[in-house]
Amino acid sequence: LETMFTSIRSFFLASDLVSREGFRVFVEPYFSRYKGIYSLAWVPKVNYAQRQAFEKEAAKSFPGFIIRQLNSQKALVSSDPKDVYYPLLYSEPMSTQEKILGFDISSAPGRLPALILARDEKRFAASSRISIFYEGEAGFGILCFLPVFKGISPDEIKNLQGFVGGLFFIGSMYEGAISNLARQTIRVRIDDISEVNEIGDKSLLYHTSNFNNAANFEYSDLISTARLSLGGRSWQLTARPAAEFIAANR
């Protein structure tokens, strides 16, 4: 993921101006190359003093465009005045994302920590899990961000131009990364263990069907775990042989 984000960032750094169509053409190949991409986006930094001009310019492509936030009823409304906004300006595929253009990513508590981490540490960052519906399947996803800095002093936050952003569906990412043989013989669970609470609960990201099948627990010595790191988050992958595989190889 980070390599893909770095390529998109380089596209912005090498261009004086990236149009909506230019962004679409550049990112479109990634959707066929990688499984699990829900959306790829450009999220610019907009200061309060720039807001009116920014909204006017964006409205040329999308009439009625304004920077928005969620209210207490989870409806998108005009954003309250604040020093800085991070609105969703470009997002592909547009067919599924147009209705949320203008949404200020920083106004959503679940997304803000990853945005701040990416900005302050100037690196690729991932969010905690987000519930999404992808290709007819409900499950969990993550948001990722990579900051884009321009200017004489690119390490200074004042030169932040915005973020390359993306939303990813964990189940499809996993399914696209393994072979058909592994899919048939291994049962997997992936947990985000970055913020395990006081009773030891973990945040489930994904599990294959029948992961908790009782037959698997007869062979606890065959359980394997591994730690993964992604964008400042810690994941734990737990793998068990499928019950069908055990039965066929007794």
XYZ file of N, CA and C in Angstrom, residues 8-249:
726
model
N 1.555 7.918 -6.008
C 0.542 8.961 -6.199
C 1.060 10.302 -5.670
N 1.752 10.271 -4.530
C 2.336 11.503 -3.999
C 3.341 12.098 -4.989
N 4.164 11.248 -5.581
C 5.155 11.722 -6.552
C 4.470 12.392 -7.738
N 3.314 11.877 -8.128
C 2.543 12.475 -9.216
C 2.140 13.906 -8.851
N 1.702 14.122 -7.623
C 1.346 15.469 -7.183
C 2.566 16.375 -7.095
N 3.677 15.848 -6.589
C 4.884 16.660 -6.440
C 5.468 17.068 -7.790
N 5.283 16.232 -8.806
C 5.843 16.515 -10.128
C 4.931 17.393 -10.976
N 3.747 17.706 -10.467
C 2.766 18.461 -11.248
C 2.478 19.812 -10.603
N 2.369 20.840 -11.439
C 1.982 22.152 -10.922
C 0.519 22.135 -10.494
N -0.299 21.421 -11.251
C -1.716 21.323 -10.944
C -2.226 19.966 -11.407
N -2.863 19.228 -10.503
C -3.456 17.939 -10.845
C -4.968 18.135 -10.963
N -5.487 17.904 -12.146
C -6.919 18.035 -12.366
C -7.650 16.785 -11.892
N -8.959 16.895 -11.788
C -9.762 15.736 -11.402
C -9.592 14.599 -12.413
N -9.599 14.959 -13.701
C -9.438 13.939 -14.734
C -8.033 13.343 -14.697
N -7.033 14.179 -14.447
C -5.667 13.682 -14.347
C -5.512 12.709 -13.199
N -6.149 13.012 -12.079
C -6.108 12.115 -10.934
C -6.779 10.786 -11.272
N -7.930 10.853 -11.929
C -8.656 9.626 -12.290
C -7.808 8.731 -13.194
N -7.210 9.334 -14.212
C -6.406 8.551 -15.160
C -5.211 7.910 -14.457
N -4.593 8.648 -13.531
C -3.393 8.119 -12.862
C -3.720 6.955 -11.927
N -4.800 7.060 -11.165
C -5.081 6.026 -10.155
C -5.899 4.853 -10.684
N -6.560 5.019 -11.813
C -7.456 3.976 -12.321
C -6.802 2.602 -12.438
N -5.550 2.489 -12.936
C -4.938 1.157 -13.062
C -4.785 0.407 -11.743
N -4.689 1.122 -10.629
C -4.504 0.456 -9.341
C -5.706 -0.420 -8.965
N -6.890 -0.062 -9.414
C -8.084 -0.809 -9.031
C -8.102 -2.206 -9.632
N -7.506 -2.374 -10.799
C -7.428 -3.709 -11.395
C -6.176 -4.453 -10.944
N -5.189 -3.713 -10.459
C -3.930 -4.323 -10.047
C -3.993 -4.874 -8.621
N -4.772 -4.232 -7.748
C -4.818 -4.629 -6.345
C -6.258 -4.883 -5.904
N -6.445 -5.931 -5.125
C -7.758 -6.245 -4.577
C -8.023 -5.425 -3.316
N -9.289 -5.101 -3.104
C -9.682 -4.487 -1.839
C -9.651 -2.983 -1.784
N -9.353 -2.304 -2.906
C -9.374 -0.841 -2.892
C -10.821 -0.368 -3.003
N -11.302 0.270 -1.971
C -12.652 0.834 -1.994
C -12.644 2.197 -2.675
N -11.632 3.008 -2.356
C -11.510 4.319 -2.998
C -10.099 4.851 -2.818
N -9.686 5.728 -3.730
C -8.440 6.481 -3.631
C -8.799 7.953 -3.773
N -8.147 8.804 -2.989
C -8.614 10.186 -2.896
C -7.481 11.194 -2.758
N -7.822 12.449 -3.084
C -6.961 13.586 -2.806
C -7.700 14.477 -1.809
N -7.014 14.761 -0.688
C -7.600 15.533 0.404
C -6.722 16.755 0.647
N -7.049 17.909 0.064
C -6.187 19.081 0.226
C -6.357 19.750 1.587
N -5.346 20.492 1.968
C -5.428 21.339 3.155
C -6.023 22.685 2.737
N -7.059 23.124 3.442
C -7.718 24.396 3.126
C -7.800 25.238 4.397
N -7.109 26.374 4.416
C -7.196 27.281 5.556
C -8.541 28.009 5.534
N -8.935 28.510 6.699
C -10.223 29.198 6.798
C -10.325 30.350 5.795
N -9.226 31.104 5.654
C -9.239 32.255 4.746
C -9.396 31.836 3.288
N -9.067 30.596 2.981
C -9.151 30.092 1.606
C -10.495 29.421 1.314
N -11.297 29.205 2.328
C -12.477 28.351 2.175
C -13.433 28.842 1.089
N -13.803 30.095 1.121
C -14.795 30.603 0.182
C -14.329 30.455 -1.260
N -13.073 30.811 -1.530
C -12.537 30.701 -2.888
C -12.420 29.235 -3.305
N -12.026 28.389 -2.369
C -11.901 26.962 -2.658
C -13.252 26.367 -3.037
N -14.281 26.661 -2.258
C -15.614 26.125 -2.529
C -16.140 26.631 -3.878
N -15.879 27.903 -4.186
C -16.338 28.480 -5.446
C -15.689 27.784 -6.633
N -14.389 27.507 -6.523
C -13.675 26.839 -7.608
C -14.159 25.396 -7.781
N -14.325 24.691 -6.674
C -14.778 23.295 -6.740
C -16.199 23.189 -7.283
N -17.008 24.189 -7.006
C -18.412 24.181 -7.453
C -18.535 24.309 -8.968
N -17.460 24.721 -9.641
C -17.486 24.777 -11.102
C -17.635 23.379 -11.695
N -17.062 22.396 -11.004
C -17.185 21.006 -11.453
C -18.384 20.305 -10.829
N -18.668 20.677 -9.573
C -19.784 20.066 -8.852
C -20.634 21.163 -8.217
N -21.675 21.587 -8.924
C -22.538 22.664 -8.416
C -23.024 22.367 -6.995
N -22.945 23.381 -6.153
C -23.385 23.214 -4.774
C -22.321 22.672 -3.838
N -21.105 22.470 -4.353
C -20.012 21.933 -3.527
C -19.724 22.872 -2.358
N -19.687 22.316 -1.153
C -19.259 23.037 0.048
C -18.469 22.073 0.924
N -17.677 22.609 1.820
C -16.984 21.770 2.805
C -17.998 21.382 3.867
N -18.062 20.076 4.170
C -19.132 19.574 5.021
C -18.597 18.733 6.182
N -19.461 18.561 7.168
C -19.176 17.705 8.313
C -20.451 16.944 8.664
N -20.316 15.912 9.495
C -21.479 15.172 9.965
C -22.066 15.862 11.186
N -23.394 15.982 11.222
C -24.031 16.520 12.424
C -24.407 15.374 13.365
N -25.107 15.671 14.433
C -25.442 14.646 15.432
C -26.371 13.576 14.891
N -27.064 13.869 13.773
C -27.942 12.872 13.138
C -27.234 12.136 12.005
N -25.913 12.295 11.908
C -25.087 11.643 10.892
C -25.409 12.123 9.484
N -25.915 13.351 9.375
C -26.179 13.946 8.071
C -25.065 14.930 7.733
N -24.731 15.042 6.438
C -23.692 15.976 6.014
C -24.264 17.383 5.926
N -23.621 18.302 6.635
C -24.051 19.709 6.659
C -22.821 20.591 6.491
N -23.045 21.867 6.224
C -21.934 22.805 6.066
C -21.058 22.818 7.320
N -19.735 22.768 7.114
C -18.800 22.701 8.242
C -18.806 23.986 9.061
N -18.634 23.855 10.359
C -18.481 25.003 11.238
C -17.154 25.697 10.932
N -17.052 26.994 11.238
C -15.777 27.701 11.036
C -14.663 27.059 11.872
N -13.482 26.900 11.280
C -12.305 26.368 11.974
C -11.065 26.830 11.229
N -9.924 26.677 11.846
C -8.681 27.179 11.250
C -8.314 26.465 9.957
N -8.452 25.126 9.966
C -8.020 24.323 8.814
C -9.040 23.223 8.543
N -9.278 22.971 7.250
C -10.151 21.878 6.825
C -9.352 20.915 5.946
N -9.800 19.660 5.919
C -9.212 18.667 5.017
C -10.352 17.979 4.267
N -10.893 18.655 3.239
C -12.058 18.128 2.528
C -11.695 17.124 1.430
N -12.586 16.204 1.200
C -12.445 15.236 0.126
C -12.731 15.948 -1.189
N -11.717 16.108 -2.041
C -11.882 16.846 -3.293
C -11.948 15.915 -4.497
N -10.961 15.033 -4.636
C -10.985 14.030 -5.697
C -11.149 12.667 -5.036
N -11.981 11.825 -5.590
C -12.126 10.471 -5.055
C -12.601 9.541 -6.159
N -11.917 8.443 -6.315
C -12.276 7.443 -7.325
C -12.545 6.102 -6.659
N -13.518 5.336 -7.166
C -14.366 5.644 -8.324
C -15.423 6.681 -7.985
N -15.591 7.651 -8.865
C -16.500 8.755 -8.610
C -17.950 8.296 -8.464
N -18.296 7.191 -9.119
C -19.684 6.712 -9.085
C -20.154 6.402 -7.670
N -19.230 6.023 -6.788
C -19.609 5.687 -5.417
C -19.221 6.753 -4.404
N -18.474 7.752 -4.850
C -17.913 8.720 -3.909
C -18.443 10.147 -4.071
N -19.132 10.433 -5.164
C -19.549 11.802 -5.432
C -20.394 12.393 -4.304
N -21.240 11.580 -3.692
C -22.152 12.095 -2.675
C -21.446 12.550 -1.398
N -20.182 12.154 -1.205
C -19.474 12.592 0.005
C -18.350 13.574 -0.298
N -18.266 14.066 -1.533
C -17.263 15.088 -1.838
C -17.486 16.308 -0.954
N -16.394 16.877 -0.499
C -16.465 18.028 0.390
C -16.424 17.660 1.863
N -16.551 16.368 2.160
C -16.530 15.946 3.559
C -15.170 16.234 4.181
N -15.178 16.947 5.287
C -13.945 17.298 6.011
C -13.501 16.076 6.821
N -12.451 15.404 6.332
C -11.973 14.175 6.973
C -11.618 14.416 8.438
N -11.100 15.596 8.743
C -10.652 15.867 10.115
C -11.810 16.060 11.086
N -13.033 16.135 10.574
C -14.190 16.306 11.456
C -14.708 14.971 11.992
N -14.154 13.867 11.489
C -14.593 12.534 11.914
C -13.613 11.981 12.943
N -14.034 11.795 14.197
C -13.116 11.346 15.256
C -12.364 10.064 14.915
N -13.015 9.116 14.262
C -12.360 7.852 13.953
C -11.270 7.957 12.910
N -11.279 9.037 12.151
C -10.292 9.230 11.092
C -9.191 10.202 11.496
N -9.479 11.054 12.458
C -8.553 12.121 12.832
C -7.193 11.629 13.335
N -7.113 10.602 14.203
C -5.791 10.183 14.694
C -4.823 9.794 13.581
N -5.307 9.088 12.561
C -4.423 8.700 11.457
C -3.981 9.914 10.668
N -4.872 10.868 10.492
C -4.541 12.094 9.770
C -3.460 12.881 10.517
N -3.618 12.992 11.828
C -2.643 13.720 12.645
C -1.290 13.012 12.642
N -1.314 11.673 12.754
C -0.064 10.904 12.737
C 0.676 11.108 11.421
N -0.040 11.035 10.314
C 0.580 11.225 8.999
C 1.174 12.623 8.876
N 0.428 13.622 9.347
C 0.886 15.012 9.245
C 2.089 15.297 10.133
N 1.995 14.900 11.408
C 3.025 15.269 12.374
C 4.306 14.458 12.210
N 4.171 13.181 11.835
C 5.361 12.342 11.661
C 5.762 12.239 10.193
N 4.975 12.893 9.331
C 5.300 12.997 7.901
C 5.522 11.626 7.283
N 4.558 10.741 7.515
C 4.697 9.383 6.992
C 3.336 8.752 6.727
N 3.373 7.591 6.119
C 2.181 6.809 5.832
C 1.526 6.371 7.147
N 0.210 6.545 7.249
C -0.488 6.195 8.485
C -1.834 5.551 8.162
N -2.241 4.608 9.027
C -3.505 3.894 8.855
C -4.413 4.138 10.051
N -5.713 4.044 9.820
C -6.704 4.262 10.867
C -7.039 2.950 11.570
N -7.805 3.054 12.638
C -8.435 1.881 13.228
C -9.536 1.413 12.274
N -10.185 0.308 12.578
C -11.138 -0.287 11.635
C -12.361 0.610 11.427
N -12.919 0.512 10.230
C -14.126 1.238 9.843
C -15.083 0.236 9.206
N -16.337 0.278 9.570
C -17.326 -0.618 8.980
C -17.689 -0.115 7.585
N -17.596 -1.005 6.579
C -17.939 -0.626 5.206
C -18.669 -1.779 4.519
N -19.269 -1.469 3.369
C -19.975 -2.453 2.545
C -19.306 -2.435 1.183
N -18.716 -3.568 0.785
C -17.881 -3.611 -0.424
C -18.255 -4.816 -1.265
N -18.631 -4.551 -2.530
C -18.970 -5.613 -3.479
C -19.978 -6.599 -2.887
N -21.007 -6.045 -2.243
C -22.073 -6.873 -1.706
C -21.767 -7.548 -0.391
N -20.648 -7.207 0.232
C -20.233 -7.856 1.471
C -19.953 -6.821 2.561
N -20.523 -7.041 3.739
C -20.254 -6.163 4.878
C -18.996 -6.635 5.596
N -18.219 -5.699 6.068
C -16.999 -6.064 6.774
C -16.295 -4.821 7.280
N -14.984 -4.965 7.510
C -14.200 -3.858 8.053
C -13.142 -3.396 7.068
N -12.884 -2.108 7.116
C -11.849 -1.530 6.286
C -10.969 -0.604 7.099
N -9.974 -0.035 6.445
C -9.095 0.951 7.069
C -8.897 2.122 6.116
N -8.699 3.287 6.690
C -8.320 4.470 5.933
C -6.818 4.677 6.066
N -6.169 5.038 4.965
C -4.736 5.310 5.000
C -4.473 6.686 4.409
N -3.413 7.332 4.921
C -3.057 8.672 4.463
C -1.546 8.794 4.289
N -1.149 9.595 3.309
C 0.255 9.954 3.129
C 0.303 11.442 2.820
N 1.027 12.237 3.629
C 1.039 13.692 3.424
C 1.870 14.104 2.216
N 1.475 15.215 1.622
C 2.209 15.795 0.497
C 2.670 17.195 0.918
N 3.989 17.380 0.981
C 4.577 18.666 1.337
C 5.231 19.284 0.104
N 5.073 20.579 -0.053
C 5.752 21.308 -1.126
C 6.346 22.583 -0.556
N 7.377 23.091 -1.220
C 7.969 24.344 -0.762
C 9.438 24.206 -0.476
N 10.054 25.325 -0.122
C 11.491 25.346 0.153
C 11.830 24.493 1.366
N 10.958 24.491 2.357
C 11.177 23.686 3.562
C 10.081 22.634 3.665
N 10.216 21.539 2.920
C 9.147 20.544 2.843
C 8.869 19.835 4.161
N 9.764 19.951 5.149
C 9.542 19.292 6.425
C 8.672 20.116 7.372
N 8.335 21.337 6.987
C 7.532 22.195 7.849
C 6.052 21.988 7.560
N 5.270 21.847 8.613
C 3.848 21.568 8.464
C 3.140 22.674 7.683
N 3.652 23.899 7.752
C 3.001 24.999 7.028
C 3.025 24.770 5.527
N 3.915 23.919 5.040
C 3.999 23.622 3.614
C 3.228 22.365 3.228
N 2.418 21.877 4.152
C 1.560 20.737 3.840
C 0.518 21.143 2.797
N 0.460 20.400 1.698
C -0.524 20.665 0.647
C -1.798 19.850 0.825
N -1.646 18.681 1.418
C -2.802 17.804 1.605
C -2.346 16.365 1.770
N -3.274 15.444 1.533
C -2.990 14.022 1.733
C -3.489 13.189 0.555
N -2.685 12.201 0.197
C -3.199 11.094 -0.608
C -3.939 10.193 0.369
N -5.162 9.826 0.048
C -5.952 9.008 0.953
C -6.511 7.786 0.258
N -6.881 6.791 1.038
C -7.483 5.590 0.462
C -8.233 4.800 1.507
N -9.295 4.146 1.072
C -10.095 3.268 1.934
C -9.991 1.860 1.378
N -9.702 0.890 2.270
C -9.427 -0.482 1.831
C -10.251 -1.488 2.624
N -10.725 -2.511 1.916
C -11.532 -3.574 2.515
C -10.606 -4.737 2.858
N -10.477 -5.033 4.159
C -9.478 -5.996 4.622
C -9.699 -7.390 4.032
N -10.950 -7.849 4.010
C -11.230 -9.194 3.499
C -10.750 -9.392 2.084
N -11.049 -8.447 1.209
C -10.636 -8.575 -0.186
C -9.123 -8.431 -0.343
N -8.510 -7.606 0.501
C -7.049 -7.493 0.462
C -6.411 -8.839 0.761
N -6.921 -9.524 1.795
C -6.365 -10.827 2.165
C -6.623 -11.853 1.064
N -7.858 -11.912 0.573
C -8.204 -12.898 -0.444
C -7.368 -12.720 -1.706
N -7.050 -11.466 -2.028
C -6.264 -11.216 -3.222
C -4.791 -11.509 -3.060
N -4.346 -11.698 -1.812
C -2.914 -11.885 -1.548
C -2.512 -13.350 -1.393
N -3.497 -14.269 -1.310
C -3.161 -15.673 -1.075
C -3.566 -16.537 -2.258
N -3.001 -17.746 -2.310
C -3.300 -18.672 -3.393
C -4.607 -19.414 -3.124
N -5.152 -20.037 -4.158
C -6.363 -20.841 -3.991
C -6.127 -21.999 -3.026
N -4.922 -22.581 -3.064
C -4.608 -23.700 -2.173
C -4.644 -23.246 -0.723
N -4.024 -22.102 -0.438
C -4.023 -21.583 0.933
C -5.441 -21.252 1.380
N -6.241 -20.749 0.465
C -7.620 -20.396 0.795
C -8.419 -21.631 1.216
N -8.104 -22.766 0.641
C -8.821 -24.003 0.925
C -8.313 -24.719 2.162
N -7.067 -24.510 2.518
C -6.455 -25.316 3.586
C -6.184 -24.560 4.877
N -6.300 -23.244 4.868
C -5.954 -22.444 6.047
C -7.120 -21.547 6.424
N -7.380 -21.457 7.732
C -8.365 -20.518 8.262
C -7.608 -19.415 9.001
N -7.999 -18.175 8.759
C -7.215 -17.036 9.251
C -8.113 -16.028 9.959
N -7.567 -15.403 11.003
C -8.196 -14.276 11.680
C -7.164 -13.164 11.781
N -7.588 -11.923 11.491
C -6.703 -10.769 11.588
C -7.307 -9.786 12.584
N -6.519 -9.416 13.603
C -6.962 -8.477 14.632
C -6.043 -7.271 14.678
N -6.628 -6.118 14.948
C -5.844 -4.924 15.244
C -5.592 -4.920 16.752
N -4.347 -5.067 17.150
C -4.000 -5.158 18.570
C -3.331 -3.872 19.063
N -3.499 -2.803 18.295
C -2.876 -1.528 18.671
C -3.430 -0.974 19.963
N -4.709 -1.247 20.213
C -5.374 -0.645 21.370
C -6.175 -1.696 22.130
N -5.502 -2.751 22.591
C -6.158 -3.791 23.373
C -6.621 -3.182 24.692
N -7.904 -3.393 25.040
C -8.427 -2.745 26.242
C -8.085 -3.525 27.510
N -8.612 -3.060 28.638
C -8.213 -3.616 29.929
C -8.641 -5.067 30.133
N -9.613 -5.552 29.375
C -10.017 -6.963 29.517
C -9.449 -7.816 28.391
N -8.566 -7.233 27.603
C -7.854 -8.012 26.602
C -8.550 -8.146 25.268
N -9.642 -7.424 25.051
C -10.338 -7.509 23.774
C -9.468 -6.920 22.661
N -9.549 -7.557 21.500
C -8.858 -7.052 20.319
C -9.907 -6.602 19.308
N -9.485 -5.862 18.316
C -10.402 -5.331 17.314
C -10.326 -6.196 16.061
N -11.361 -7.011 15.848
C -11.389 -7.905 14.693
C -11.420 -7.105 13.403
N -10.525 -7.456 12.475
C -10.510 -6.845 11.162
C -11.106 -7.780 10.117
N -10.823 -9.094 10.267
C -11.274 -10.052 9.256
C -11.066 -11.466 9.780
N -11.960 -12.370 9.396
C -11.691 -13.790 9.595
C -12.333 -14.582 8.471
N -11.681 -15.667 8.085
C -12.233 -16.537 7.060
C -13.400 -17.327 7.646
N -14.216 -17.882 6.786
C -15.364 -18.660 7.254
C -14.882 -19.878 8.038
N -15.669 -20.254 9.038
C -15.374 -21.440 9.861
C -14.063 -21.342 10.631
N -13.584 -20.104 10.870
C -12.328 -19.979 11.616
C -12.452 -20.609 12.997
N -13.604 -20.461 13.633
C -13.804 -20.978 14.986
C -14.407 -22.375 15.018
N -14.332 -23.084 13.889
C -14.818 -24.458 13.851
C -14.134 -25.287 14.942
N -14.930 -26.046 15.712
C -14.392 -26.778 16.868
C -13.283 -27.735 16.484
N -13.334 -28.268 15.262
C -12.307 -29.228 14.846
C -10.918 -28.611 14.870
N -10.833 -27.294 14.652
C -9.528 -26.638 14.657
C -8.873 -26.675 16.031
N -9.691 -26.646 17.091
C -9.146 -26.536 18.433
C -8.573 -27.866 18.942
N -8.855 -28.960 18.232
C -8.249 -30.237 18.597
C -6.763 -30.245 18.272
N -6.323 -29.303 17.479
C -4.932 -29.275 17.024
C -4.326 -27.908 17.333
N -4.377 -27.566 18.621
C -3.900 -26.242 19.026
C -2.412 -26.051 18.739
N -1.661 -27.146 18.663
C -0.236 -27.030 18.387
C 0.028 -26.622 16.936
N -1.006 -26.650 16.118
C -0.848 -26.252 14.720
C -1.244 -24.791 14.488
N -1.617 -24.108 15.552
C -1.969 -22.696 15.434
C -0.702 -21.852 15.332
N -0.716 -20.914 14.419
C 0.442 -20.036 14.233
C -0.016 -18.585 14.273
N 0.792 -17.721 14.892
C 0.486 -16.291 14.935
C 1.675 -15.483 14.432
N 1.370 -14.321 13.890
C 2.419 -13.425 13.403
C 1.969 -11.989 13.621
N 2.915 -11.103 13.868
C 2.628 -9.681 14.055
C 2.951 -8.929 12.763
N 2.072 -8.034 12.390
C 2.265 -7.204 11.210
C 2.161 -5.735 11.613
N 2.874 -4.884 10.913
C 2.814 -3.453 11.186
C 2.402 -2.732 9.913
N 1.421 -1.846 10.022
C 0.952 -1.093 8.866
C 0.564 0.319 9.298
N 1.295 1.279 8.829
C 0.936 2.676 9.052
C 0.742 3.066 10.498
N 1.588 2.545 11.391
C 1.489 2.886 12.802
C 0.535 2.001 13.591
N -0.101 1.032 12.931
C -0.984 0.088 13.611
C -0.282 -1.260 13.725
N -0.646 -2.028 14.764
C -0.112 -3.378 14.950
C -1.235 -4.382 14.737
N -1.015 -5.312 13.843
C -1.992 -6.355 13.555
C -1.446 -7.712 13.974
N -2.346 -8.591 14.356
C -1.978 -9.977 14.654
C -2.745 -10.903 13.722
N -2.007 -11.742 13.028
C -2.597 -12.732 12.131
C -2.499 -14.101 12.788
N -3.635 -14.758 12.958
C -3.689 -16.095 13.539
C -4.158 -17.067 12.470
N -3.402 -18.145 12.265
C -3.729 -19.119 11.216
C -3.900 -20.507 11.809
N -4.920 -21.221 11.340
C -5.180 -22.610 11.722
C -5.422 -23.425 10.460
N -5.079 -24.715 10.493
C -5.438 -25.563 9.355
C -6.948 -25.751 9.312
N -7.504 -25.790 8.120
C -8.937 -26.013 7.975
C -9.299 -27.417 8.442
N -10.493 -27.572 8.995
C -10.951 -28.897 9.458
C -10.926 -29.907 8.323
N -11.290 -29.456 7.112
C -11.308 -30.355 5.958
C -9.899 -30.851 5.624
N -8.928 -29.954 5.793
C -7.537 -30.334 5.505
C -7.048 -31.352 6.523
N -7.403 -31.147 7.794
C -7.012 -32.090 8.855
C -7.616 -33.460 8.605
N -8.907 -33.486 8.261
C -9.578 -34.762 8.029
C -8.969 -35.512 6.861
N -8.535 -34.798 5.830
C -7.985 -35.442 4.637
C -6.563 -35.911 4.833
N -5.893 -35.457 5.896
C -4.487 -35.786 6.079
C -4.197 -36.516 7.392
